[in-house]
Short mmCIF file of C-alpha atoms and ligand atoms in Angstrom, two decimals:
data_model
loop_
_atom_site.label_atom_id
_atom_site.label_comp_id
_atom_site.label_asym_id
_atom_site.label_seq_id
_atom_site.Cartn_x
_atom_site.Cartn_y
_atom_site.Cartn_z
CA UNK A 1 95.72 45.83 97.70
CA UNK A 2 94.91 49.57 96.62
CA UNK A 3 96.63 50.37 92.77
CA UNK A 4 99.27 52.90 92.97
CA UNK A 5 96.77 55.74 91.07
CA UNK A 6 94.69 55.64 94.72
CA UNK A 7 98.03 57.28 96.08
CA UNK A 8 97.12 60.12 93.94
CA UNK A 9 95.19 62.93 95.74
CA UNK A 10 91.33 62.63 95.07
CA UNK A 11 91.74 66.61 94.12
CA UNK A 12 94.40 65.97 91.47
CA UNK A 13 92.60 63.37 89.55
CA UNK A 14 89.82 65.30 89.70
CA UNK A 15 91.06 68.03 87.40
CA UNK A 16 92.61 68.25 83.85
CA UNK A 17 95.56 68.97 82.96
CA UNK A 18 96.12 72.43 81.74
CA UNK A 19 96.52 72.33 77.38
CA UNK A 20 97.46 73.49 74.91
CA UNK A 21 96.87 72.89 70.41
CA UNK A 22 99.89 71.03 69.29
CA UNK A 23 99.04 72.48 66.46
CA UNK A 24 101.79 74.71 64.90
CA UNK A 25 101.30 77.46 61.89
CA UNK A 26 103.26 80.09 60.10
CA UNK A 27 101.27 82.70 61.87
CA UNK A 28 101.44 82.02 65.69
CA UNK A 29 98.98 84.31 67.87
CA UNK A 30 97.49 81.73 70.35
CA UNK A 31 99.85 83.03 73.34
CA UNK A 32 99.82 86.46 73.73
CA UNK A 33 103.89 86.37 73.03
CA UNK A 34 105.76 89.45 71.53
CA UNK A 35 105.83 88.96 68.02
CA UNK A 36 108.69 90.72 66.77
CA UNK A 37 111.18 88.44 68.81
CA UNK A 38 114.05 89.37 71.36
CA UNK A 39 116.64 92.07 69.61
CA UNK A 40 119.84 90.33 68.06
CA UNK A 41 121.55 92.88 70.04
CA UNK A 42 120.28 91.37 73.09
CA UNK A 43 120.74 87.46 72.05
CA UNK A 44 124.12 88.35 71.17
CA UNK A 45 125.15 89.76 74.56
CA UNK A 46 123.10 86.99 76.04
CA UNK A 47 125.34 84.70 74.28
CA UNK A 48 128.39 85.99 75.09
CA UNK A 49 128.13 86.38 78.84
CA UNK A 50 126.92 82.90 79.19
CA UNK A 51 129.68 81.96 77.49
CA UNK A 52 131.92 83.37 80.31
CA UNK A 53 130.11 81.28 82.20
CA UNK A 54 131.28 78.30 84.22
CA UNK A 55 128.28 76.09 83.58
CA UNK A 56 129.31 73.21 85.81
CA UNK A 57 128.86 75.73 88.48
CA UNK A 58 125.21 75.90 90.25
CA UNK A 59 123.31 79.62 89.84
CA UNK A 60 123.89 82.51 92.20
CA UNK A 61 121.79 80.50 95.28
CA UNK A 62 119.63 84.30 95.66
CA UNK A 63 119.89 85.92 91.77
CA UNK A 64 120.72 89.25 93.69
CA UNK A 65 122.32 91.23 90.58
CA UNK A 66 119.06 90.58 88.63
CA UNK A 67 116.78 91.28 92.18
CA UNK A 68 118.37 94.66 92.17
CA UNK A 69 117.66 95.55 88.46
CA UNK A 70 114.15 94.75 89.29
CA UNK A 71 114.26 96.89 92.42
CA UNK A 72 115.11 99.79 90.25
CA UNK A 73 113.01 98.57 87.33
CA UNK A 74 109.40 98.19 89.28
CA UNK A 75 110.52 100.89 91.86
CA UNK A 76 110.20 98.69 94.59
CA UNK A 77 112.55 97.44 97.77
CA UNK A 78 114.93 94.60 96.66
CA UNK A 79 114.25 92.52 99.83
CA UNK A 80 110.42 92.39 98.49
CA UNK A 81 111.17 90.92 94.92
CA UNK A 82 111.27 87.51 94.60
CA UNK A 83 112.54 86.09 90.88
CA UNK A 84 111.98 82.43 89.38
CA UNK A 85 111.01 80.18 86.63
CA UNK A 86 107.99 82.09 84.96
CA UNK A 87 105.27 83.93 86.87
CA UNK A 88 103.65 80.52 86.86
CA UNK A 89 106.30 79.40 89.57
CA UNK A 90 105.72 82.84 91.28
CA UNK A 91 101.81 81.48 91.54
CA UNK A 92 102.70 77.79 92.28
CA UNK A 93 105.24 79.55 95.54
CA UNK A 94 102.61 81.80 96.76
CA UNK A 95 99.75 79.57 96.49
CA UNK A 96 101.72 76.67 98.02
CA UNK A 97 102.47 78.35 101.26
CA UNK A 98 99.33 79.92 101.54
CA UNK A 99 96.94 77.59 100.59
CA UNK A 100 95.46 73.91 102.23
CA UNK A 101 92.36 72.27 102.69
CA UNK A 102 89.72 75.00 104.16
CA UNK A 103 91.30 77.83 102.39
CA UNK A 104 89.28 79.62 100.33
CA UNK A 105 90.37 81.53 97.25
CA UNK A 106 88.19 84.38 95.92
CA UNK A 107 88.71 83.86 91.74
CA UNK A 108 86.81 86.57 89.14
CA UNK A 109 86.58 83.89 85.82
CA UNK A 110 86.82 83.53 83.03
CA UNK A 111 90.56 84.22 84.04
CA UNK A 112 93.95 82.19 83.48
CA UNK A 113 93.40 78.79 84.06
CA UNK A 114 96.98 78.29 86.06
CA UNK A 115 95.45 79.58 89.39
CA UNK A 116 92.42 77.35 89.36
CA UNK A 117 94.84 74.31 88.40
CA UNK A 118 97.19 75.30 91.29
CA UNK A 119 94.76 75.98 93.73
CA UNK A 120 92.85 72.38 93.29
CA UNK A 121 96.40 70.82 93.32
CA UNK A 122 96.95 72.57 96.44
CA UNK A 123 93.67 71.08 98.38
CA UNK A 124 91.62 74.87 98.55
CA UNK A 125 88.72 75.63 97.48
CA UNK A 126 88.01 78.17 94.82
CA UNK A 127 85.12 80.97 95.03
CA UNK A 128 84.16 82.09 91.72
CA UNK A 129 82.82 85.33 91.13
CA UNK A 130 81.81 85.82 87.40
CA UNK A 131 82.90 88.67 84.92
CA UNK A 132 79.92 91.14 84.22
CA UNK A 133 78.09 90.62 81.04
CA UNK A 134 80.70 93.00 79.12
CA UNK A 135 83.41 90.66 80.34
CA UNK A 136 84.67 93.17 82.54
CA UNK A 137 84.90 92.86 86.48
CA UNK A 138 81.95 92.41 88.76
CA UNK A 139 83.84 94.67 91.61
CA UNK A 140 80.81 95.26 93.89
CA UNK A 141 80.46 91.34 93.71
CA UNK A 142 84.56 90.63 94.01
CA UNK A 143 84.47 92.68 97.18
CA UNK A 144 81.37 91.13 98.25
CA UNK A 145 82.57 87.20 97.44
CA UNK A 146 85.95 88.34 99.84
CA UNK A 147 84.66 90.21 102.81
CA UNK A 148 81.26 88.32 103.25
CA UNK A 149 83.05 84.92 102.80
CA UNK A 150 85.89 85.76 104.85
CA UNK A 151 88.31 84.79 101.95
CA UNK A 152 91.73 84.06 102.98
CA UNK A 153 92.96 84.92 99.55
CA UNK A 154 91.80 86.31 95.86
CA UNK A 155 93.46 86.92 92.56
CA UNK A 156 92.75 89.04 90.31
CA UNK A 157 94.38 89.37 86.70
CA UNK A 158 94.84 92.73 85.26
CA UNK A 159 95.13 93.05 82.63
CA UNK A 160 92.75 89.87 82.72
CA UNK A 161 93.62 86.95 80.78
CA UNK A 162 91.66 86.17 78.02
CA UNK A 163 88.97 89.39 78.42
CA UNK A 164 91.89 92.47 78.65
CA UNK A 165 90.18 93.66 81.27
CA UNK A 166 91.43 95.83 84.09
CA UNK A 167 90.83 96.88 87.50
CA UNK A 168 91.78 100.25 88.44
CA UNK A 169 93.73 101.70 91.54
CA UNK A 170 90.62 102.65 93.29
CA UNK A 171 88.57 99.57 92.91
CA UNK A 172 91.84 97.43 94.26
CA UNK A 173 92.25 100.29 96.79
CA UNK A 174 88.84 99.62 98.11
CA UNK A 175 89.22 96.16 98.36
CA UNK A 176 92.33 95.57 99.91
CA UNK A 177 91.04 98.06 102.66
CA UNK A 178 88.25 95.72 103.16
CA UNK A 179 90.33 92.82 104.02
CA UNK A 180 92.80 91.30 105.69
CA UNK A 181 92.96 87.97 102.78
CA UNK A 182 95.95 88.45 100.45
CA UNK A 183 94.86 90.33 97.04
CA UNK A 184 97.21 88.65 94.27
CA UNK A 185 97.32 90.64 91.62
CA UNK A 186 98.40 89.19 88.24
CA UNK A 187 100.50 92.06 85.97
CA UNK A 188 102.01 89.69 83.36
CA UNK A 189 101.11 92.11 80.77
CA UNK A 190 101.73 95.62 82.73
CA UNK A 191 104.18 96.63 79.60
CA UNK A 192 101.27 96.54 77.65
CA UNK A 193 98.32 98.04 79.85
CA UNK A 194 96.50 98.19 83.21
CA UNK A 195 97.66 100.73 86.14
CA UNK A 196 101.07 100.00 87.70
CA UNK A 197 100.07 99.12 91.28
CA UNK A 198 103.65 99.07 92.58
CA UNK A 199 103.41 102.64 94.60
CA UNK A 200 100.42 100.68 96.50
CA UNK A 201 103.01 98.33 98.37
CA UNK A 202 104.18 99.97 101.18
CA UNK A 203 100.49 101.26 102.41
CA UNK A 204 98.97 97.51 101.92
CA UNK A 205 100.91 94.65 103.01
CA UNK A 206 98.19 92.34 101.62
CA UNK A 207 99.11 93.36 98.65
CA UNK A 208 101.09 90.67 96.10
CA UNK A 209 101.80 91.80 92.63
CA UNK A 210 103.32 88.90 89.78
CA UNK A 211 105.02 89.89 86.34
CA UNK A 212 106.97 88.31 84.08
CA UNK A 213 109.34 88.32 81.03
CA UNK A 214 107.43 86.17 79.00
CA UNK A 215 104.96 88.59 77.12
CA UNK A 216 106.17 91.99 75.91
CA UNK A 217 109.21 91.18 77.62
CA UNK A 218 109.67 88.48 74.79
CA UNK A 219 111.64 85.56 76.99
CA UNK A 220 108.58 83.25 76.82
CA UNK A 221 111.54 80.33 76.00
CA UNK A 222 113.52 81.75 78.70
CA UNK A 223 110.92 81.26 81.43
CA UNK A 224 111.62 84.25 83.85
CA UNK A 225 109.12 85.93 86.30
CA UNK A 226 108.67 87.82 89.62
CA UNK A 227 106.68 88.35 92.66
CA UNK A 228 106.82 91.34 94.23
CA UNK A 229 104.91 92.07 97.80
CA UNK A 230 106.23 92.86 102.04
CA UNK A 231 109.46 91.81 102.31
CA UNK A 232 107.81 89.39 105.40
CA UNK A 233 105.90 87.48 102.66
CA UNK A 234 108.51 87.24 100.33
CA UNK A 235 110.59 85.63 103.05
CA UNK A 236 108.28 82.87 103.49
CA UNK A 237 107.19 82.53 99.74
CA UNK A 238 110.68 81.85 99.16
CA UNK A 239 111.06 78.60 101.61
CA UNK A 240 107.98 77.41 99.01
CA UNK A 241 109.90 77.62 95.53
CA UNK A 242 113.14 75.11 94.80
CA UNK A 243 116.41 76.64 94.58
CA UNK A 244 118.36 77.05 91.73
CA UNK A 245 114.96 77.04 89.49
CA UNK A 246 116.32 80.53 87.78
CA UNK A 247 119.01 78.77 85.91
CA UNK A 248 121.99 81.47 84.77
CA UNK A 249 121.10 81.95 81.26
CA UNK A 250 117.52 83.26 82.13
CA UNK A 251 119.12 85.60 84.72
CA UNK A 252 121.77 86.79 82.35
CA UNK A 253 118.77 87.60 79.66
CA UNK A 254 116.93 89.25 81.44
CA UNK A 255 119.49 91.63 83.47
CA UNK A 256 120.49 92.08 80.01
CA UNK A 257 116.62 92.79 78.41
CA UNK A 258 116.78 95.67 81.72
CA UNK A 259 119.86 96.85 80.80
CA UNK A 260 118.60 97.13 77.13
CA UNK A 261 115.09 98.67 77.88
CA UNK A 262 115.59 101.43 74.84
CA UNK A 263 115.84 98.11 72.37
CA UNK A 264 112.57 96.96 73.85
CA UNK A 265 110.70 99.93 74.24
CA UNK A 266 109.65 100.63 70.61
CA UNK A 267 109.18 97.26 70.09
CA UNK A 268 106.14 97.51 72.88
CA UNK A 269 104.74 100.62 71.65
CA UNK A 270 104.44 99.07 68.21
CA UNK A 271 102.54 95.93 69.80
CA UNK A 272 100.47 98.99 71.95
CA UNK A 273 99.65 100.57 68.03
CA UNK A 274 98.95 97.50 66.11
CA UNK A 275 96.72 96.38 68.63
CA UNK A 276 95.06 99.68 68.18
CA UNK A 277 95.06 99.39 64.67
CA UNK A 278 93.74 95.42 64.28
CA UNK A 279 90.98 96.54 67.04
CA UNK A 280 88.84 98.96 64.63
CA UNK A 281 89.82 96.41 61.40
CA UNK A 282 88.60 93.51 63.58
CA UNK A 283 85.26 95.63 64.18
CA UNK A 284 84.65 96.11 60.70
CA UNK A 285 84.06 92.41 60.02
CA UNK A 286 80.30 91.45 59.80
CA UNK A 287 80.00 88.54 61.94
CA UNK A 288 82.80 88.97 64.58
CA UNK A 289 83.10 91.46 67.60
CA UNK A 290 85.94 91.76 69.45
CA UNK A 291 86.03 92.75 72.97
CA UNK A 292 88.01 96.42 74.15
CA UNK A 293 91.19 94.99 75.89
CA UNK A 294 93.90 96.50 77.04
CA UNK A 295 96.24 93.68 76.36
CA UNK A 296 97.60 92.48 73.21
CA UNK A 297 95.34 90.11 72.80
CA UNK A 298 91.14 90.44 72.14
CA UNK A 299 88.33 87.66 72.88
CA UNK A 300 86.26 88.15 69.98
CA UNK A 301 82.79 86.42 69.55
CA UNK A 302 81.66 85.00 66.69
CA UNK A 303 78.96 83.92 64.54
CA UNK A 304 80.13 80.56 63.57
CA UNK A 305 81.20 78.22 65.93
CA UNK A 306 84.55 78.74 68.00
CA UNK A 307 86.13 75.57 66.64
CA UNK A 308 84.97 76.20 62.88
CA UNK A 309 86.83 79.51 63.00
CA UNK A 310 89.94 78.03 64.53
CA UNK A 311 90.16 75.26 61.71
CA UNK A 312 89.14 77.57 59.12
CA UNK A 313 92.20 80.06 60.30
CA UNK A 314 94.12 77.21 60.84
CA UNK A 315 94.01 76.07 57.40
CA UNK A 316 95.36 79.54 56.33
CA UNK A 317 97.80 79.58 57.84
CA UNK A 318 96.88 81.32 61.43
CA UNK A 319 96.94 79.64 65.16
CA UNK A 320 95.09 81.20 67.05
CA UNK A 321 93.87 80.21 70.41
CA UNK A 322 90.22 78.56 70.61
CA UNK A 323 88.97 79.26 74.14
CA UNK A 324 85.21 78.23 74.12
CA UNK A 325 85.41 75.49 77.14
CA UNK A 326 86.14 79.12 79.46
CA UNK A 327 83.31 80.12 81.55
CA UNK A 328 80.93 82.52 79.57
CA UNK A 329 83.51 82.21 76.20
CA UNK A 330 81.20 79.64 74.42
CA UNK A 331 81.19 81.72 71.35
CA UNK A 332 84.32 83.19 71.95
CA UNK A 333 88.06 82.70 70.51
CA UNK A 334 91.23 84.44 71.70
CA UNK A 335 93.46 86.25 69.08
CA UNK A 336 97.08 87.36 69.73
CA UNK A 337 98.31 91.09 68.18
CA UNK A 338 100.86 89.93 65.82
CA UNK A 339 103.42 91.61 63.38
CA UNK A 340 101.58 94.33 61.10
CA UNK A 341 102.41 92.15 58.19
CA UNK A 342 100.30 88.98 60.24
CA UNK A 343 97.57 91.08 61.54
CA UNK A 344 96.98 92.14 57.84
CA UNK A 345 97.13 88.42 56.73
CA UNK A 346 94.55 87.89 59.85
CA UNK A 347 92.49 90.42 58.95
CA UNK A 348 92.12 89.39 55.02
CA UNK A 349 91.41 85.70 56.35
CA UNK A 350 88.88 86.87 58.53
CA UNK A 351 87.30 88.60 55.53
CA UNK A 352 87.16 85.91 53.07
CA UNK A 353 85.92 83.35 56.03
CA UNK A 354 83.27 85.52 56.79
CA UNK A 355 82.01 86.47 53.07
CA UNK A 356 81.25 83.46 52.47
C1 PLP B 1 101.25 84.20 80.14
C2 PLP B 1 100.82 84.47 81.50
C3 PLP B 1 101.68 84.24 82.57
C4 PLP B 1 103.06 83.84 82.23
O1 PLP B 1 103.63 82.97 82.99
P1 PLP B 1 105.19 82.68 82.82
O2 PLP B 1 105.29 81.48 83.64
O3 PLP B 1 105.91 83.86 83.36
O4 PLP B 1 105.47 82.46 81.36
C5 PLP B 1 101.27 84.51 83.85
N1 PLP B 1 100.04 85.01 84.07
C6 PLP B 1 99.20 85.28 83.05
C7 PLP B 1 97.88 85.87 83.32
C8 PLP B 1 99.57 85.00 81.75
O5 PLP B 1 98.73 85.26 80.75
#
């Protein structure tokens, strides 16, 4: 008799599951979240519309009130959004109907580690193309990996996840002209930086483009993300995702975070400024270098060991996210933009860990 674990799929227990520090800390920059929180303003509207709310009641079956805020908001057709739980369920829909056994995706890495995970889970195979030595991407080599392999499908990250680095309208022009795969493109921190490829849509119908509410957005608890592409694709990504997985009081917060846009606003263009600010600090500090991003978040390399920093930050105080195990990030750790009150307790950490 075969155990019950030889039911499992040979490419599922062949991966690891995707992780995470339990550690907690005072100062929390491991996840790239907005640090100044979700307006009260916005909670308390939040709060009181749910509480209109007939909660034994399922969720609008298609969340069309929120579909056409995002319409308007991304400045794109309403029958080519597609809203759910997180951009990660946006990945797991698209991937799912796209990808089996055979299918090969075209992946630039280091990158977020969600796709690979999917992908495997999936049954397809994954074609990595490496970062260039700056950490940025290796376009000439993206291209090359997608058109020369015949690659049914590629994503691409941008602003990338951990590296904050970007492609640019020309460089994804040129490759979705080259092929016929679908070109996912990753936006979850478009708020923050990276060209707006929306107004590329309606030329390239290869073209799918993810966001979310969980960075600047500030809704990582609330779990709310969307997939915009051809209204033809979003039709059949949507026979991939569950119903009902955008419960009512993520949909409520985040019509109301669109409705409220002039709360958020200066709350992003203050992450935009410290991130400015903890970039040239960060620089000044004999024995780390962090790497230009255009996210709130840096990889920074360091002189002592990736795990020594982390503990030593740790024990002050500071999470921050230790990301050596990443292709080419051996001496590398991630660090979140926080409040300008954290990044100054950050920064004085960094100082005395390093003087010594
Ligand atoms: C954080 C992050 C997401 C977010 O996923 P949600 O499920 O919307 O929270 C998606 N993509 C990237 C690259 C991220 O860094």
């Amino acid at each position: 008799m075969s155990a019950p674990l030889d039911k499992i799929k040979s490419n599922v227990r062949a991966i690891t599951a995707y992780t995470l520090s339990p550690l907690e800390a005072p100062i929390k920059i491991n996840q790239n979240e907005n640090p100044f929180g979700m307006p009260a303003e916005i909670k308390q509207e939040v709060l009181r519309r749910a509480a209109e709310q007939d909660w034994a009641r399922y969720p609008e079956f298609v969340p069309s009130s929120l579909i056409e805020k995002l319409a308007k908001y991304s400045g794109w057709r309403a029958d080519g959004v597609m809203a759910g739980n997180g951009s990660n369920e946006m990945i797991q829909s698209v991937i799912n109907s796209t990808v089996e056994k055979g299918v090969l995706v075209v992946l630039p890495e280091p990158t977020f580690s969600v796709y690979r995970q999917v992908i495997q889970v999936a049954g397809g195979e994954v074609a990595s193309v490496p970062l260039k030595e700056n950490l940025t991407f290796d376009i000439p080599r993206i291209k090359h990996e997608i058109v020369s392999r015949k690659a049914d499908l590629a994503i691409i990250c941008s602003p990338n996840n951990p590296t904050g680095c970007t492609i640019s309208r020309d460089e994804l022009t040129d490759i979705l002209e080259s092929t016929s795969g679908l070109i996912i493109v990753d936006q979850a921190y478009l708020e923050l930086g990276g060209e707006d490829f929306v107004p590329l849509l309606e030329q390239y119908k290869n073209l799918v483009i993810l966001r979310t509410f969980s960075k600047a957005m500030a809704m990582g608890g609330l779990r709310v993300g969307y997939c915009l592409a051809a209204p033809e694709l979003i039709t059949e990504f949507n026979k991939a995702k569950m119903p009902y997985s955008l419960n009512f009081f993520s949909m409520t917060a985040a019509e109301v975070a669109l409705e409220n846009l002039a709360l958020l606003d200066p709350l992003v263009a203050r992450m935009r400024s410290e991130k400015e600010r903890l970039f040239v600090e960060l620089q000044q500090i004999d024995g780390i270098s962090p790497v230009p991003s255009e996210a709130n978040f840096f990889v920074v390399k360091t002189a002592i060991p990736p795990k020594k920093l982390f503990e030593e930050l740790h024990s002050r105080g500071i999470l921050i996210r230790d990301i050596s195990k990443a292709p080419m990030l051996s001496e590398y750790v991630r660090i979140s933009v926080g409040t300008p009150e954290e990044n100054d307790r950050l920064i004085q950490s960094l100082h005395e860990i390093f003087k010594q």
